[in-house]
Amino acid sequence: VSAINHANIRTTPPTVLGTVPTLDGVVIAAPTNLVLSRPTDGSIALSATWTDNSDNEEGFSLYTWKDGDAPTLNATVLANMTSVPLSNVSPNTHINAYVVATKQSQNSLPSNIASTTTWAQRPDWIATNPLVPHEKSITGFWTANGNPTGTRYTMELSTLNTFTPASIVQSFDSVNTNA
């Protein structure tokens, strides 16, 4: 590892932190180009894709973590597979990931770290009296539907049920949930 100063000058020589274990002298090439993708439909599902640079791996292990947490194993796939859906993801959460190629009990170096934020989920109206009109205001009640604390909400009032820009008469941001 080398340090880089503000003038973009590296320390030389670099500090050797260790070596990657090999099996019988065979190096497992690390995967590259890891990308986390979220669907455009607003669901919280995520998938990971990467480039397989090894011809001798037995599989891949994908590790994920939320900011402030330690990486944990999220998924494993067989050799030559270069994508996997992520499991156990939460709405409106920043997710980080890396992937390693595996052979027996050895791992390659990790890929690049990829990050994305899952979509927030649409809040659910509380079934009984979700909108309460007052003389000069309306109060709305909903549940967070799995969104974490800190999720922002926008409540819009419209003259039409299509909520086109021309029909929106009022928009309220940073509205809190009662969940």
mmCIF file of C-alpha atoms in Angstrom:
data_model
loop_
_atom_site.group_PDB
_atom_site.id
_atom_site.type_symbol
_atom_site.label_atom_id
_atom_site.label_comp_id
_atom_site.label_asym_id
_atom_site.label_seq_id
_atom_site.Cartn_x
_atom_site.Cartn_y
_atom_site.Cartn_z
ATOM 1 C CA VAL A 1 0.000 0.000 0.000
ATOM 2 C CA SER A 2 1.199 3.530 -0.730
ATOM 3 C CA ALA A 3 0.136 6.871 0.688
ATOM 4 C CA ILE A 4 -0.679 9.681 -1.757
ATOM 5 C CA ASN A 5 -0.229 13.279 -0.672
ATOM 6 C CA HIS A 6 -2.166 16.379 -1.736
ATOM 7 C CA ALA A 7 0.185 16.816 -4.736
ATOM 8 C CA ASN A 8 -0.682 13.262 -5.891
ATOM 9 C CA ILE A 9 2.813 11.931 -5.050
ATOM 10 C CA ARG A 10 2.991 8.319 -3.828
ATOM 11 C CA THR A 11 5.245 7.053 -1.076
ATOM 12 C CA THR A 12 7.959 4.747 -2.344
ATOM 13 C CA PRO A 13 8.598 1.955 -1.860
ATOM 14 C CA PRO A 14 5.083 0.742 -0.974
ATOM 15 C CA THR A 15 4.447 -1.125 2.261
ATOM 16 C CA VAL A 16 3.769 -4.827 1.671
ATOM 17 C CA LEU A 17 0.825 -5.872 3.836
ATOM 18 C CA GLY A 18 0.793 -9.519 2.845
ATOM 19 C CA THR A 19 0.257 -11.897 -0.014
ATOM 20 C CA VAL A 20 -2.777 -13.642 -1.418
ATOM 21 C CA PRO A 21 -2.693 -17.351 -0.584
ATOM 22 C CA THR A 22 -2.566 -19.656 -3.589
ATOM 23 C CA LEU A 23 -3.269 -23.302 -4.113
ATOM 24 C CA ASP A 24 -0.265 -25.176 -5.454
ATOM 25 C CA GLY A 25 1.110 -21.919 -6.823
ATOM 26 C CA VAL A 26 -2.115 -21.129 -8.738
ATOM 27 C CA VAL A 27 -3.330 -17.560 -8.411
ATOM 28 C CA ILE A 28 -7.071 -16.878 -8.459
ATOM 29 C CA ALA A 29 -7.622 -13.730 -10.529
ATOM 30 C CA ALA A 30 -9.887 -11.185 -8.873
ATOM 31 C CA PRO A 31 -13.193 -10.224 -10.482
ATOM 32 C CA THR A 32 -13.522 -6.617 -11.685
ATOM 33 C CA ASN A 33 -16.177 -4.137 -12.811
ATOM 34 C CA LEU A 34 -18.674 -4.941 -10.053
ATOM 35 C CA VAL A 35 -21.914 -2.990 -10.539
ATOM 36 C CA LEU A 36 -25.020 -2.941 -8.334
ATOM 37 C CA SER A 37 -28.211 -2.339 -10.293
ATOM 38 C CA ARG A 38 -31.668 -1.466 -9.074
ATOM 39 C CA PRO A 39 -34.786 -1.921 -11.200
ATOM 40 C CA THR A 40 -36.623 1.059 -12.624
ATOM 41 C CA ASP A 41 -39.995 -0.100 -11.278
ATOM 42 C CA GLY A 42 -39.326 1.194 -7.757
ATOM 43 C CA SER A 43 -38.942 -2.223 -6.109
ATOM 44 C CA ILE A 44 -36.142 -2.661 -3.580
ATOM 45 C CA ALA A 45 -34.603 -5.621 -5.425
ATOM 46 C CA LEU A 46 -30.916 -5.283 -6.333
ATOM 47 C CA SER A 47 -28.651 -7.339 -8.569
ATOM 48 C CA ALA A 48 -24.881 -7.508 -8.875
ATOM 49 C CA THR A 49 -22.884 -8.100 -12.076
ATOM 50 C CA TRP A 50 -19.107 -8.371 -12.546
ATOM 51 C CA THR A 51 -16.385 -9.477 -14.949
ATOM 52 C CA ASP A 52 -14.908 -12.953 -14.380
ATOM 53 C CA ASN A 53 -11.125 -12.683 -14.875
ATOM 54 C CA SER A 54 -10.254 -16.173 -13.648
ATOM 55 C CA ASP A 55 -10.265 -19.490 -15.467
ATOM 56 C CA ASN A 56 -9.808 -21.596 -12.354
ATOM 57 C CA GLU A 57 -12.368 -20.415 -9.783
ATOM 58 C CA GLU A 58 -14.945 -22.756 -8.289
ATOM 59 C CA GLY A 59 -17.381 -19.949 -7.578
ATOM 60 C CA PHE A 60 -17.878 -16.406 -6.357
ATOM 61 C CA SER A 61 -18.885 -14.923 -2.998
ATOM 62 C CA LEU A 62 -20.624 -11.556 -2.799
ATOM 63 C CA TYR A 63 -20.308 -9.527 0.405
ATOM 64 C CA THR A 64 -22.566 -6.586 1.245
ATOM 65 C CA TRP A 65 -22.886 -4.056 4.040
ATOM 66 C CA LYS A 66 -24.709 -0.911 5.030
ATOM 67 C CA ASP A 67 -22.667 2.181 5.880
ATOM 68 C CA GLY A 68 -21.128 1.716 9.313
ATOM 69 C CA ASP A 69 -21.514 -2.104 9.295
ATOM 70 C CA ALA A 70 -19.002 -4.845 8.531
ATOM 71 C CA PRO A 71 -19.267 -6.820 5.260
ATOM 72 C CA THR A 72 -21.241 -10.069 5.465
ATOM 73 C CA LEU A 73 -21.734 -12.851 2.942
ATOM 74 C CA ASN A 74 -24.858 -12.113 0.893
ATOM 75 C CA ALA A 75 -24.706 -14.691 -1.936
ATOM 76 C CA THR A 76 -22.580 -17.387 -3.525
ATOM 77 C CA VAL A 77 -22.701 -18.586 -7.127
ATOM 78 C CA LEU A 78 -20.941 -21.247 -9.187
ATOM 79 C CA ALA A 79 -17.909 -20.782 -11.449
ATOM 80 C CA ASN A 80 -18.347 -18.647 -14.568
ATOM 81 C CA MET A 81 -21.535 -16.993 -13.271
ATOM 82 C CA THR A 82 -21.246 -13.214 -13.371
ATOM 83 C CA SER A 83 -24.467 -12.009 -11.774
ATOM 84 C CA VAL A 84 -26.630 -12.657 -8.742
ATOM 85 C CA PRO A 85 -29.673 -11.060 -7.106
ATOM 86 C CA LEU A 86 -28.989 -9.644 -3.652
ATOM 87 C CA SER A 87 -30.954 -10.936 -0.690
ATOM 88 C CA ASN A 88 -31.997 -9.212 2.532
ATOM 89 C CA VAL A 89 -32.002 -5.640 1.248
ATOM 90 C CA SER A 90 -34.056 -2.939 2.936
ATOM 91 C CA PRO A 91 -35.850 0.038 1.387
ATOM 92 C CA ASN A 92 -34.133 3.424 1.152
ATOM 93 C CA THR A 93 -30.784 2.019 2.325
ATOM 94 C CA HIS A 94 -27.258 2.670 1.025
ATOM 95 C CA ILE A 95 -25.671 -0.712 0.150
ATOM 96 C CA ASN A 96 -21.968 -1.428 -0.537
ATOM 97 C CA ALA A 97 -20.608 -4.653 -2.033
ATOM 98 C CA TYR A 98 -17.552 -6.489 -3.294
ATOM 99 C CA VAL A 99 -17.125 -9.933 -4.851
ATOM 100 C CA VAL A 100 -14.301 -12.482 -4.619
ATOM 101 C CA ALA A 101 -13.526 -15.539 -6.729
ATOM 102 C CA THR A 102 -13.235 -18.703 -4.624
ATOM 103 C CA LYS A 103 -11.339 -21.967 -4.978
ATOM 104 C CA GLN A 104 -11.501 -24.522 -2.170
ATOM 105 C CA SER A 105 -10.962 -22.475 0.975
ATOM 106 C CA GLN A 106 -9.103 -19.622 -0.751
ATOM 107 C CA ASN A 107 -10.368 -16.265 -2.033
ATOM 108 C CA SER A 108 -9.024 -13.947 -4.675
ATOM 109 C CA LEU A 109 -8.418 -10.328 -3.872
ATOM 110 C CA PRO A 110 -11.720 -8.435 -3.705
ATOM 111 C CA SER A 111 -13.205 -6.654 -6.687
ATOM 112 C CA ASN A 112 -13.876 -2.938 -6.683
ATOM 113 C CA ILE A 113 -16.470 -1.749 -4.173
ATOM 114 C CA ALA A 114 -19.821 -0.925 -5.749
ATOM 115 C CA SER A 115 -22.532 1.107 -4.011
ATOM 116 C CA THR A 116 -26.120 2.135 -4.569
ATOM 117 C CA THR A 117 -29.190 3.169 -2.596
ATOM 118 C CA THR A 118 -32.369 1.118 -2.768
ATOM 119 C CA TRP A 119 -35.656 2.802 -3.616
ATOM 120 C CA ALA A 120 -37.877 4.029 -0.787
ATOM 121 C CA GLN A 121 -41.170 2.145 -0.619
ATOM 122 C CA ARG A 122 -44.520 3.772 -1.239
ATOM 123 C CA PRO A 123 -46.102 4.498 2.173
ATOM 124 C CA ASP A 124 -49.334 2.681 3.053
ATOM 125 C CA TRP A 125 -52.394 4.662 4.015
ATOM 126 C CA ILE A 126 -53.893 3.809 7.365
ATOM 127 C CA ALA A 127 -57.183 2.122 6.445
ATOM 128 C CA THR A 128 -59.487 4.122 8.708
ATOM 129 C CA ASN A 129 -59.678 7.822 7.897
ATOM 130 C CA PRO A 130 -56.338 8.286 6.079
ATOM 131 C CA LEU A 131 -57.250 11.916 5.275
ATOM 132 C CA VAL A 132 -58.795 14.175 7.888
ATOM 133 C CA PRO A 133 -60.020 17.550 6.585
ATOM 134 C CA HIS A 134 -59.817 20.585 8.856
ATOM 135 C CA GLU A 135 -61.048 24.145 8.266
ATOM 136 C CA LYS A 136 -57.887 25.223 6.422
ATOM 137 C CA SER A 137 -55.812 22.049 6.229
ATOM 138 C CA ILE A 138 -55.800 18.309 5.641
ATOM 139 C CA THR A 139 -53.976 15.775 7.805
ATOM 140 C CA GLY A 140 -52.827 12.531 6.211
ATOM 141 C CA PHE A 141 -51.977 9.343 8.113
ATOM 142 C CA TRP A 142 -49.814 6.529 6.734
ATOM 143 C CA THR A 143 -47.312 3.875 7.731
ATOM 144 C CA ALA A 144 -43.683 3.844 6.620
ATOM 145 C CA ASN A 145 -44.015 0.451 4.834
ATOM 146 C CA GLY A 146 -40.501 -0.585 5.875
ATOM 147 C CA ASN A 147 -38.755 2.707 5.119
ATOM 148 C CA PRO A 148 -36.148 3.600 7.761
ATOM 149 C CA THR A 149 -36.287 6.565 10.111
ATOM 150 C CA GLY A 150 -35.165 9.682 8.265
ATOM 151 C CA THR A 151 -37.051 8.871 5.045
ATOM 152 C CA ARG A 152 -38.608 12.034 3.616
ATOM 153 C CA TYR A 153 -42.163 12.042 2.286
ATOM 154 C CA THR A 154 -44.019 14.376 -0.041
ATOM 155 C CA MET A 155 -47.798 14.775 0.109
ATOM 156 C CA GLU A 156 -49.406 16.333 -2.951
ATOM 157 C CA LEU A 157 -52.931 17.617 -3.383
ATOM 158 C CA SER A 158 -54.389 17.516 -6.878
ATOM 159 C CA THR A 159 -57.566 18.552 -8.663
ATOM 160 C CA LEU A 160 -57.337 15.327 -10.755
ATOM 161 C CA ASN A 161 -56.578 11.733 -9.805
ATOM 162 C CA THR A 162 -53.807 11.603 -12.438
ATOM 163 C CA PHE A 163 -51.542 13.999 -10.504
ATOM 164 C CA THR A 164 -50.256 15.711 -13.643
ATOM 165 C CA PRO A 165 -48.082 18.764 -12.951
ATOM 166 C CA ALA A 166 -50.876 21.088 -14.050
ATOM 167 C CA SER A 167 -53.343 19.506 -11.591
ATOM 168 C CA ILE A 168 -51.174 19.618 -8.450
ATOM 169 C CA VAL A 169 -52.382 22.488 -6.301
ATOM 170 C CA GLN A 170 -50.121 21.981 -3.286
ATOM 171 C CA SER A 171 -47.051 19.926 -2.401
ATOM 172 C CA PHE A 172 -45.692 19.386 1.101
ATOM 173 C CA ASP A 173 -42.157 18.064 1.637
ATOM 174 C CA SER A 174 -40.516 16.499 4.707
ATOM 175 C CA VAL A 175 -43.819 15.276 6.045
ATOM 176 C CA ASN A 176 -43.359 12.822 8.943
ATOM 177 C CA THR A 177 -44.893 9.388 9.206
ATOM 178 C CA ASN A 178 -46.958 8.212 12.143
ATOM 179 C CA ALA A 179 -45.508 4.666 11.972
#
